[in-house]
């Protein structure tokens, strides 16, 4: 997932990077991961820029063509702040923070779990959760992990995602088809929904923003339903997360401007989320993975 950072997006980061060049097609070359270390020559932040750390191929969040909802939100914030929007691209792989924002190659991450303690995060601008997705023609009706229809078919789920905790607790592992946490870059980001549409699986359990976006685009009608929160049963099974913009810890002034811009533009941002089919629920102030 990404989630946001795509939540499990929040949970697995990047490796190859490059400064943005806008074109129909572009290669994203790898860089020396040792570049940008403390003590070496680094980029100095240009305050006329709103420079975003972004994945070049991670819809619905972002891509090189600026088609993602995080791309649209970044543009809203940059325009509001009177700054030029620029990008540092990197694939959502291990080393993302080290090679991008912490190496001073960019200054802003548009989607980060709000309680992430490695960066300074804004006030949450949306909250989402994991969802059940199924084909409407199956006539399933799934509201919880004990719904009888969950036992009728194959459940596609991202391995090691929070939703695997209740899946196991409700003895549904024998029904599961696991998908790897770190996406194979040879596959489109829609690959789980694609398998659902093809009938290779019967139910998908996914991070809501990814599922909602691709379900909205599907030519086969799909049902998307939010999963009940599970963190009071087992914190590792936490299904819902506040999402924020993130900057480096030292960038207090930058974060102040971003928080003010988020507040001024909340209606525009909510409209973007709705347009992309992102399922949202009210933000829970102070919510943290460290607290039930």
Coordinates of N, CA, C and O in Angstrom, one line a residue, residues 39-207:
X39 N 28.2 16.3 5.9 CA 29.7 16.5 5.7 C 30.0 16.6 4.2 O 31.1 17.0 3.9
X40 N 29.1 16.2 3.3 CA 29.3 16.3 1.9 C 28.5 17.5 1.4 O 27.7 18.0 2.0
X41 N 28.8 17.9 0.1 CA 28.1 18.9 -0.5 C 26.6 18.6 -0.7 O 26.3 17.5 -1.1
X42 N 25.8 19.5 -0.3 CA 24.3 19.2 -0.3 C 23.6 20.4 -1.0 O 24.1 21.5 -1.0
X43 N 22.5 20.1 -1.5 CA 21.6 21.2 -2.0 C 21.2 22.1 -0.9 O 20.9 21.6 0.2
X44 N 21.2 23.4 -1.1 CA 20.6 24.3 -0.2 C 19.2 24.6 -0.6 O 18.9 24.9 -1.7
X45 N 18.3 24.5 0.3 CA 16.9 24.7 0.1 C 16.6 26.1 -0.5 O 17.1 27.1 0.0
X46 N 15.9 26.1 -1.6 CA 15.5 27.4 -2.3 C 14.1 27.7 -1.9 O 13.2 27.0 -2.2
X47 N 14.0 28.8 -1.1 CA 12.7 29.1 -0.6 C 11.7 29.6 -1.6 O 10.5 29.8 -1.3
X48 N 12.1 29.8 -2.9 CA 11.1 30.1 -3.9 C 10.5 28.8 -4.5 O 9.5 28.9 -5.2
X49 N 11.1 27.7 -4.1 CA 10.5 26.4 -4.6 C 9.6 25.7 -3.5 O 9.9 25.9 -2.3
X50 N 8.7 25.0 -4.0 CA 8.0 24.0 -3.2 C 8.4 22.7 -3.7 O 7.8 22.1 -4.7
X51 N 9.5 22.1 -3.2 CA 10.1 20.9 -3.8 C 9.7 19.7 -3.1 O 10.0 19.5 -1.9
X52 N 9.0 18.8 -3.8 CA 8.3 17.7 -3.2 C 9.1 16.4 -3.5 O 9.6 16.2 -4.6
X53 N 9.2 15.5 -2.5 CA 9.8 14.2 -2.7 C 8.6 13.3 -3.1 O 7.6 13.2 -2.4
X54 N 8.8 12.7 -4.3 CA 7.6 12.0 -4.9 C 8.0 10.7 -5.6 O 9.1 10.7 -6.1
X55 N 7.1 9.8 -5.7 CA 7.3 8.6 -6.5 C 6.9 8.8 -8.0 O 5.8 9.3 -8.2
X56 N 7.7 8.4 -9.0 CA 7.3 8.7 -10.4 C 6.3 7.7 -10.9 O 5.8 7.9 -12.0
X57 N 5.9 6.7 -10.2 CA 5.0 5.7 -10.7 C 4.2 5.0 -9.6 O 4.4 3.9 -9.3
X58 N 3.4 5.8 -8.9 CA 2.7 5.3 -7.7 C 1.3 5.8 -7.6 O 0.9 6.5 -6.6
X59 N 0.5 5.6 -8.7 CA -0.9 6.0 -8.6 C -1.6 5.2 -7.6 O -1.3 4.1 -7.3
X60 N -2.6 5.9 -6.9 CA -3.2 7.2 -7.2 C -2.5 8.4 -6.6 O -2.9 9.5 -6.7
X61 N -1.3 8.1 -5.9 CA -0.7 9.2 -5.2 C 0.1 10.1 -6.1 O -0.1 11.4 -6.1
X62 N 0.9 9.6 -7.0 CA 1.7 10.5 -7.8 C 2.3 9.7 -9.0 O 2.4 8.5 -9.0
X63 N 2.7 10.4 -10.1 CA 3.4 9.8 -11.1 C 4.2 10.9 -11.9 O 4.0 12.1 -11.6
X64 N 5.0 10.6 -12.9 CA 5.8 11.5 -13.6 C 5.0 12.5 -14.4 O 5.4 13.6 -14.7
X65 N 3.7 12.1 -14.7 CA 2.9 13.0 -15.5 C 2.0 13.9 -14.6 O 1.1 14.6 -15.1
X66 N 2.2 13.8 -13.3 CA 1.5 14.7 -12.3 C 0.0 14.4 -12.3 O -0.8 15.3 -12.1
X67 N -0.3 13.1 -12.4 CA -1.7 12.7 -12.4 C -2.3 12.2 -11.1 O -3.5 11.9 -11.0
X68 N -1.5 12.1 -10.1 CA -1.9 11.6 -8.8 C -2.6 12.7 -7.9 O -2.4 13.9 -8.1
X69 N -3.3 12.2 -6.9 CA -4.0 13.2 -6.0 C -3.0 14.0 -5.2 O -3.3 15.1 -4.8
X70 N -1.9 13.4 -4.8 CA -0.9 14.1 -4.1 C -0.2 15.2 -5.0 O 0.1 16.3 -4.5
X71 N -0.1 14.9 -6.3 CA 0.4 15.9 -7.2 C -0.6 17.1 -7.2 O -0.1 18.3 -7.2
X72 N -1.9 16.8 -7.2 CA -2.9 17.9 -7.3 C -2.8 18.7 -6.0 O -2.9 20.0 -6.0
X73 N -2.7 18.0 -4.9 CA -2.6 18.7 -3.6 C -1.4 19.6 -3.5 O -1.4 20.7 -3.0
X74 N -0.2 19.0 -4.0 CA 1.0 19.8 -4.0 C 0.9 21.1 -4.8 O 1.4 22.1 -4.4
X75 N 0.2 21.0 -5.9 CA 0.0 22.2 -6.8 C -0.9 23.2 -6.0 O -0.6 24.4 -6.1
X76 N -1.9 22.8 -5.3 CA -2.7 23.7 -4.6 C -1.9 24.4 -3.5 O -2.0 25.7 -3.4
X77 N -1.1 23.7 -2.8 CA -0.3 24.3 -1.7 C 0.8 25.2 -2.3 O 1.0 26.4 -1.8
X78 N 1.4 24.8 -3.4 CA 2.5 25.7 -4.0 C 1.9 27.0 -4.5 O 2.4 28.0 -4.3
X79 N 0.7 26.8 -5.2 CA 0.1 28.0 -5.7 C -0.3 29.0 -4.6 O -0.2 30.2 -4.7
X80 N -0.9 28.4 -3.5 CA -1.3 29.2 -2.4 C -0.2 30.0 -1.8 O -0.3 31.1 -1.3
X81 N 1.0 29.3 -1.7 CA 2.1 29.9 -1.1 C 3.0 30.7 -2.0 O 4.0 31.3 -1.6
X82 N 2.6 30.8 -3.3 CA 3.3 31.6 -4.2 C 4.7 31.0 -4.6 O 5.6 31.8 -4.8
X83 N 4.8 29.7 -4.6 CA 6.1 29.1 -4.8 C 6.0 28.2 -6.1 O 4.9 27.8 -6.5
X84 N 7.2 28.0 -6.7 CA 7.3 27.2 -7.9 C 7.3 25.7 -7.5 O 8.2 25.3 -6.7
X85 N 6.4 24.9 -8.0 CA 6.3 23.5 -7.7 C 7.4 22.7 -8.5 O 7.4 22.7 -9.7
X86 N 8.3 22.0 -7.8 CA 9.3 21.2 -8.4 C 9.3 19.9 -7.6 O 8.8 19.7 -6.5
X87 N 10.0 18.9 -8.2 CA 10.0 17.5 -7.7 C 11.4 16.9 -7.6 O 12.2 17.2 -8.5
X88 N 11.5 16.0 -6.7 CA 12.6 15.1 -6.7 C 12.0 13.7 -6.7 O 11.2 13.3 -5.7
X89 N 12.2 12.9 -7.7 CA 11.5 11.6 -7.9 C 12.3 10.5 -7.3 O 13.6 10.5 -7.4
X90 N 11.6 9.5 -6.7 CA 12.3 8.3 -6.2 C 11.3 7.2 -6.1 O 10.1 7.5 -5.8
X91 N 11.7 6.0 -6.3 CA 10.7 4.9 -6.2 C 10.5 4.6 -4.7 O 11.4 4.7 -3.9
X92 N 9.3 4.1 -4.5 CA 8.9 3.8 -3.1 C 9.5 2.6 -2.6 O 9.0 1.5 -2.6
X93 N 10.8 2.7 -2.2 CA 11.6 1.6 -1.7 C 12.4 2.0 -0.5 O 12.5 3.2 -0.1
X94 N 13.1 1.0 0.1 CA 13.9 1.3 1.2 C 15.0 2.4 0.9 O 15.6 2.3 -0.2
X95 N 15.1 3.3 1.8 CA 16.1 4.3 1.6 C 15.5 5.7 1.2 O 16.3 6.6 0.9
X96 N 14.2 5.8 1.1 CA 13.6 7.0 0.6 C 13.9 8.2 1.4 O 14.4 9.2 0.8
X97 N 13.7 8.2 2.7 CA 14.0 9.3 3.5 C 15.5 9.7 3.4 O 15.9 10.9 3.3
X98 N 16.3 8.7 3.5 CA 17.8 8.9 3.5 C 18.2 9.6 2.2 O 19.0 10.5 2.2
X99 N 17.6 9.2 1.0 CA 18.1 9.6 -0.3 C 17.3 10.9 -0.8 O 17.7 11.4 -1.8
X100 N 16.3 11.3 -0.1 CA 15.5 12.4 -0.6 C 15.5 13.5 0.4 O 16.4 14.4 0.4
X101 N 14.5 13.5 1.3 CA 14.3 14.7 2.2 C 15.5 14.8 3.2 O 15.9 15.9 3.4
X102 N 16.0 13.7 3.7 CA 17.2 13.8 4.6 C 18.5 14.2 3.9 O 19.4 14.6 4.6
X103 N 18.5 14.0 2.6 CA 19.7 14.3 1.9 C 19.6 15.7 1.3 O 20.4 16.1 0.4
X104 N 18.5 16.4 1.6 CA 18.3 17.8 1.2 C 17.9 17.9 -0.3 O 18.0 19.0 -0.9
X105 N 17.6 16.8 -0.9 CA 17.2 16.9 -2.3 C 15.8 17.4 -2.6 O 15.5 17.7 -3.7
X106 N 15.0 17.4 -1.6 CA 13.7 18.0 -1.6 C 13.3 18.3 -0.2 O 14.0 17.9 0.8
X107 N 12.1 19.0 0.0 CA 11.8 19.5 1.3 C 10.4 19.1 1.8 O 10.2 19.4 3.0
X108 N 9.6 18.5 1.0 CA 8.2 18.2 1.4 C 7.8 16.9 1.0 O 8.0 16.5 -0.2
X109 N 7.1 16.1 1.9 CA 6.4 14.9 1.5 C 4.9 15.1 1.7 O 4.5 15.5 2.8
X110 N 4.1 14.9 0.7 CA 2.7 15.2 0.7 C 1.9 14.3 1.6 O 0.9 14.6 2.2
X111 N 2.3 13.0 1.6 CA 1.5 12.0 2.3 C 2.4 11.2 3.3 O 3.2 10.5 2.9
X112 N 2.1 11.4 4.6 CA 2.9 10.8 5.7 C 1.9 10.5 6.8 O 1.1 11.3 7.1
X113 N 2.1 9.3 7.5 CA 1.3 9.1 8.7 C 1.6 10.2 9.7 O 2.7 10.5 9.9
X114 N 0.5 10.7 10.3 CA 0.7 11.9 11.1 C 1.5 11.7 12.4 O 2.1 12.6 12.9
X115 N 1.6 10.4 12.8 CA 2.4 10.2 14.1 C 3.8 9.7 13.8 O 4.5 9.3 14.7
X116 N 4.3 9.8 12.5 CA 5.6 9.4 12.2 C 6.6 10.4 12.9 O 6.6 11.6 12.7
X117 N 7.5 9.8 13.7 CA 8.4 10.6 14.6 C 9.7 11.0 14.0 O 10.5 11.6 14.6
X118 N 10.0 10.6 12.7 CA 11.2 10.9 12.1 C 11.2 12.2 11.3 O 12.3 12.7 10.9
X119 N 10.0 12.8 11.2 CA 9.9 14.1 10.5 C 8.8 14.9 11.2 O 8.1 14.4 12.0
X120 N 8.8 16.2 10.9 CA 7.8 17.1 11.5 C 6.6 17.0 10.6 O 6.6 17.2 9.4
X121 N 5.4 16.7 11.2 CA 4.2 16.5 10.4 C 3.2 17.6 10.7 O 3.1 18.1 11.7
X122 N 2.4 17.9 9.6 CA 1.4 18.9 9.7 C 0.2 18.4 10.5 O 0.1 17.2 10.9
X123 N -0.8 19.3 10.7 CA -2.1 18.8 11.2 C -2.6 17.9 10.1 O -2.5 18.1 8.9
X124 N -3.3 16.8 10.5 CA -3.8 15.8 9.5 C -4.8 16.5 8.6 O -5.6 17.3 9.0
X125 N -4.6 16.2 7.3 CA -5.6 16.8 6.3 C -6.6 15.7 5.8 O -7.5 16.1 5.1
X126 N -6.3 14.4 6.1 CA -7.4 13.4 5.9 C -7.0 12.2 6.7 O -5.9 12.0 7.2
X127 N -8.0 11.3 6.8 CA -7.9 10.1 7.5 C -8.6 9.0 6.7 O -9.7 9.2 6.2
X128 N -7.9 7.9 6.5 CA -8.5 6.8 5.8 C -8.2 5.5 6.5 O -7.5 5.4 7.5
X129 N -8.7 4.4 5.9 CA -8.5 3.1 6.5 C -8.5 2.0 5.5 O -8.6 2.2 4.3
X130 N -8.3 0.8 5.9 CA -8.4 -0.4 5.1 C -9.8 -0.7 4.7 O -10.8 -0.4 5.4
X131 N -10.0 -1.3 3.5 CA -11.3 -1.6 3.0 C -11.4 -3.1 2.5 O -10.4 -3.7 2.2
X132 N -12.7 -3.5 2.5 CA -13.0 -4.7 1.8 C -13.5 -4.3 0.4 O -14.2 -3.3 0.3
X133 N -13.1 -5.0 -0.7 CA -13.6 -4.7 -2.0 C -14.0 -6.0 -2.7 O -13.3 -7.0 -2.5
X134 N -15.2 -6.0 -3.3 CA -15.6 -7.2 -4.0 C -16.4 -6.8 -5.3 O -16.9 -5.6 -5.4
X135 N -16.6 -7.8 -6.2 CA -17.4 -7.5 -7.3 C -18.9 -7.5 -7.0 O -19.4 -8.4 -6.2
X136 N -19.6 -6.5 -7.4 CA -21.0 -6.4 -7.1 C -21.8 -7.6 -7.6 O -22.8 -7.9 -6.9
X137 N -21.4 -8.1 -8.7 CA -22.2 -9.3 -9.2 C -22.0 -10.5 -8.4 O -22.7 -11.5 -8.6
X138 N -21.1 -10.5 -7.4 CA -21.0 -11.7 -6.5 C -22.1 -11.7 -5.4 O -22.3 -12.7 -4.7
X139 N -22.8 -10.5 -5.2 CA -23.8 -10.4 -4.2 C -23.3 -10.6 -2.8 O -24.1 -10.9 -1.9
X140 N -22.0 -10.4 -2.6 CA -21.5 -10.5 -1.2 C -22.0 -9.3 -0.4 O -22.4 -8.2 -1.0
X141 N -22.0 -9.4 0.9 CA -22.3 -8.4 1.8 C -21.4 -8.5 3.0 O -21.6 -9.3 3.9
X142 N -20.3 -7.7 3.0 CA -19.2 -7.9 4.0 C -19.1 -6.6 4.8 O -18.8 -5.5 4.3
X143 N -19.3 -6.7 6.1 CA -19.2 -5.6 7.0 C -18.1 -5.7 8.0 O -17.7 -4.8 8.6
X144 N -17.7 -7.0 8.3 CA -16.7 -7.2 9.3 C -16.0 -8.5 9.0 O -16.4 -9.2 8.1
X145 N -15.1 -8.9 9.9 CA -14.3 -10.1 9.6 C -15.1 -11.4 9.9 O -14.6 -12.4 9.4
X146 N -16.2 -11.3 10.6 CA -17.0 -12.5 10.8 C -18.2 -12.6 9.8 O -19.0 -13.4 9.9
X147 N -18.2 -11.7 8.8 CA -19.2 -11.8 7.7 C -19.1 -13.2 7.0 O -18.0 -13.5 6.5
X148 N -20.1 -14.0 6.9 CA -20.1 -15.3 6.3 C -19.5 -15.3 4.8 O -18.8 -16.2 4.4
X149 N -19.7 -14.2 4.1 CA -19.3 -14.2 2.7 C -17.8 -14.2 2.6 O -17.2 -14.5 1.5
X150 N -17.1 -13.8 3.7 CA -15.6 -13.8 3.6 C -15.0 -15.2 3.5 O -13.9 -15.4 3.1
X151 N -15.8 -16.2 3.9 CA -15.4 -17.6 3.9 C -15.7 -18.3 2.6 O -15.3 -19.4 2.4
X152 N -16.3 -17.6 1.7 CA -16.8 -18.2 0.4 C -15.8 -18.2 -0.7 O -15.9 -18.9 -1.7
X153 N -14.7 -17.3 -0.6 CA -13.8 -17.2 -1.7 C -12.4 -16.9 -1.3 O -12.0 -17.0 -0.1
X154 N -11.6 -16.5 -2.3 CA -10.2 -16.2 -2.1 C -10.1 -14.7 -1.7 O -10.6 -13.8 -2.4
X155 N -9.3 -14.4 -0.6 CA -9.1 -13.1 -0.1 C -7.7 -12.6 -0.5 O -6.7 -13.1 0.0
X156 N -7.6 -11.6 -1.4 CA -6.3 -11.0 -1.7 C -6.0 -10.0 -0.6 O -6.8 -9.1 -0.3
X157 N -4.8 -10.1 -0.1 CA -4.4 -9.2 1.0 C -2.9 -9.0 0.9 O -2.1 -9.9 0.5
X158 N -2.4 -7.8 1.3 CA -1.0 -7.5 1.2 C -0.3 -8.1 2.5 O -0.7 -7.9 3.6
X159 N 0.7 -8.9 2.2 CA 1.3 -9.6 3.3 C 2.0 -8.6 4.3 O 2.6 -7.6 3.9
X160 N 1.8 -8.9 5.6 CA 2.3 -8.1 6.7 C 1.7 -6.7 6.8 O 2.1 -5.9 7.6
X161 N 0.6 -6.5 6.1 CA -0.2 -5.3 6.3 C -1.0 -5.4 7.7 O -1.2 -6.6 8.1
X162 N -1.4 -4.3 8.3 CA -2.2 -4.4 9.5 C -3.4 -5.3 9.4 O -3.8 -6.0 10.4
X163 N -4.0 -5.4 8.3 CA -5.3 -6.2 8.1 C -5.0 -7.7 8.2 O -5.9 -8.5 8.4
X164 N -3.7 -8.1 8.1 CA -3.5 -9.6 8.3 C -3.7 -10.0 9.7 O -3.9 -11.2 10.0
X165 N -3.7 -9.1 10.7 CA -3.9 -9.4 12.1 C -5.3 -9.9 12.3 O -5.5 -11.1 12.8
X166 N -6.3 -9.2 12.0 CA -7.7 -9.7 12.2 C -8.0 -10.9 11.2 O -8.8 -11.8 11.6
X167 N -7.4 -10.9 10.0 CA -7.6 -12.0 9.1 C -7.1 -13.3 9.8 O -7.9 -14.3 9.7
X168 N -6.0 -13.3 10.5 CA -5.5 -14.4 11.2 C -6.4 -14.7 12.4 O -6.8 -15.9 12.7
X169 N -6.8 -13.7 13.2 CA -7.6 -13.9 14.4 C -9.0 -14.5 14.0 O -9.5 -15.2 14.9
X170 N -9.5 -14.3 12.8 CA -10.8 -14.9 12.4 C -10.6 -16.1 11.6 O -11.5 -16.6 10.9
X171 N -9.4 -16.7 11.7 CA -9.1 -18.0 11.0 C -9.4 -18.0 9.5 O -10.0 -18.9 9.0
X172 N -9.0 -16.9 8.9 CA -9.3 -16.8 7.4 C -8.0 -16.9 6.6 O -8.0 -16.7 5.4
X173 N -6.9 -17.3 7.2 CA -5.7 -17.4 6.5 C -5.7 -18.5 5.4 O -5.1 -18.3 4.3
X174 N -6.5 -19.5 5.6 CA -6.6 -20.5 4.5 C -7.3 -20.0 3.3 O -7.2 -20.6 2.2
X175 N -8.0 -18.9 3.4 CA -8.7 -18.3 2.3 C -7.8 -17.2 1.6 O -8.2 -16.7 0.6
X176 N -6.7 -16.9 2.2 CA -5.9 -15.8 1.8 C -5.0 -16.1 0.6 O -4.4 -17.1 0.5
X177 N -4.9 -15.1 -0.3 CA -3.8 -15.1 -1.3 C -3.0 -13.8 -1.0 O -3.4 -12.7 -1.2
X178 N -1.7 -14.0 -0.5 CA -0.9 -12.9 -0.1 C -0.2 -12.2 -1.3 O 0.2 -12.9 -2.3
X179 N -0.1 -10.9 -1.2 CA 0.6 -10.1 -2.2 C 1.8 -9.5 -1.4 O 1.6 -9.0 -0.3
X180 N 2.9 -9.3 -2.1 CA 4.1 -8.8 -1.4 C 3.9 -7.3 -1.0 O 3.3 -6.6 -1.7
X181 N 4.5 -7.0 0.1 CA 4.4 -5.6 0.6 C 5.0 -4.6 -0.3 O 4.5 -3.5 -0.6
X182 N 6.2 -4.9 -0.8 CA 6.9 -4.0 -1.7 C 6.6 -4.4 -3.1 O 6.9 -5.5 -3.6
X183 N 5.9 -3.5 -3.8 CA 5.4 -3.8 -5.1 C 6.5 -4.1 -6.1 O 7.5 -3.5 -6.2
X184 N 6.2 -5.1 -6.9 CA 7.1 -5.4 -8.1 C 6.9 -4.3 -9.1 O 5.7 -4.1 -9.6
X185 N 7.9 -3.6 -9.4 CA 7.8 -2.5 -10.4 C 7.4 -2.9 -11.8 O 7.1 -2.0 -12.6
X186 N 7.4 -4.2 -12.1 CA 7.0 -4.6 -13.4 C 5.4 -4.7 -13.4 O 4.9 -4.9 -14.5
X187 N 4.8 -4.6 -12.3 CA 3.3 -4.6 -12.2 C 2.8 -3.2 -12.0 O 3.3 -2.4 -11.4
X188 N 1.6 -3.0 -12.6 CA 0.9 -1.7 -12.3 C 0.4 -1.6 -10.9 O 0.3 -2.7 -10.2
X189 N 0.2 -0.4 -10.4 CA -0.2 -0.3 -9.0 C -1.6 -0.8 -8.8 O -2.0 -1.0 -7.6
X190 N -2.3 -1.1 -9.9 CA -3.7 -1.6 -9.8 C -3.7 -3.1 -9.7 O -4.8 -3.7 -9.8
X191 N -2.6 -3.8 -9.5 CA -2.6 -5.2 -9.7 C -3.5 -6.0 -8.8 O -4.1 -7.0 -9.3
X192 N -3.8 -5.6 -7.6 CA -4.7 -6.4 -6.8 C -6.1 -6.2 -7.3 O -6.9 -7.2 -7.4
X193 N -6.5 -5.0 -7.6 CA -7.9 -4.8 -8.2 C -8.0 -5.5 -9.5 O -9.0 -6.0 -9.9
X194 N -6.9 -5.5 -10.3 CA -7.0 -6.2 -11.6 C -7.3 -7.7 -11.4 O -8.1 -8.2 -12.1
X195 N -6.7 -8.3 -10.4 CA -6.9 -9.7 -10.1 C -8.4 -9.9 -9.6 O -9.0 -10.9 -9.9
X196 N -8.9 -8.9 -8.9 CA -10.3 -9.0 -8.4 C -11.2 -9.0 -9.6 O -12.2 -9.8 -9.7
X197 N -11.0 -8.0 -10.5 CA -11.8 -7.9 -11.7 C -11.8 -9.1 -12.6 O -12.8 -9.6 -13.1
X198 N -10.6 -9.7 -12.7 CA -10.4 -10.9 -13.5 C -11.0 -12.2 -12.9 O -11.3 -13.2 -13.5
X199 N -11.3 -12.1 -11.6 CA -11.8 -13.3 -10.9 C -10.8 -14.2 -10.3 O -11.1 -15.3 -9.8
X200 N -9.5 -13.7 -10.3 CA -8.4 -14.5 -9.6 C -8.6 -14.5 -8.1 O -8.1 -15.4 -7.4
X201 N -9.2 -13.5 -7.6 CA -9.5 -13.4 -6.2 C -11.0 -13.0 -6.1 O -11.5 -12.4 -7.1
X202 N -11.6 -13.2 -4.9 CA -13.0 -12.8 -4.8 C -13.3 -11.6 -3.9 O -14.3 -10.9 -4.0
X203 N -12.3 -11.3 -3.0 CA -12.4 -10.2 -2.1 C -11.0 -9.6 -2.1 O -10.0 -10.4 -1.9
X204 N -10.8 -8.3 -2.1 CA -9.5 -7.6 -1.9 C -9.6 -6.9 -0.5 O -10.6 -6.2 -0.3
X205 N -8.6 -7.0 0.2 CA -8.4 -6.3 1.5 C -7.3 -5.3 1.3 O -6.1 -5.8 1.1
X206 N -7.5 -4.0 1.2 CA -6.5 -3.1 0.8 C -6.6 -1.8 1.5 O -7.6 -1.5 2.2
X207 N -5.5 -1.0 1.4 CA -5.5 0.4 1.9 C -6.5 1.2 1.1 O -6.5 1.2 -0.1

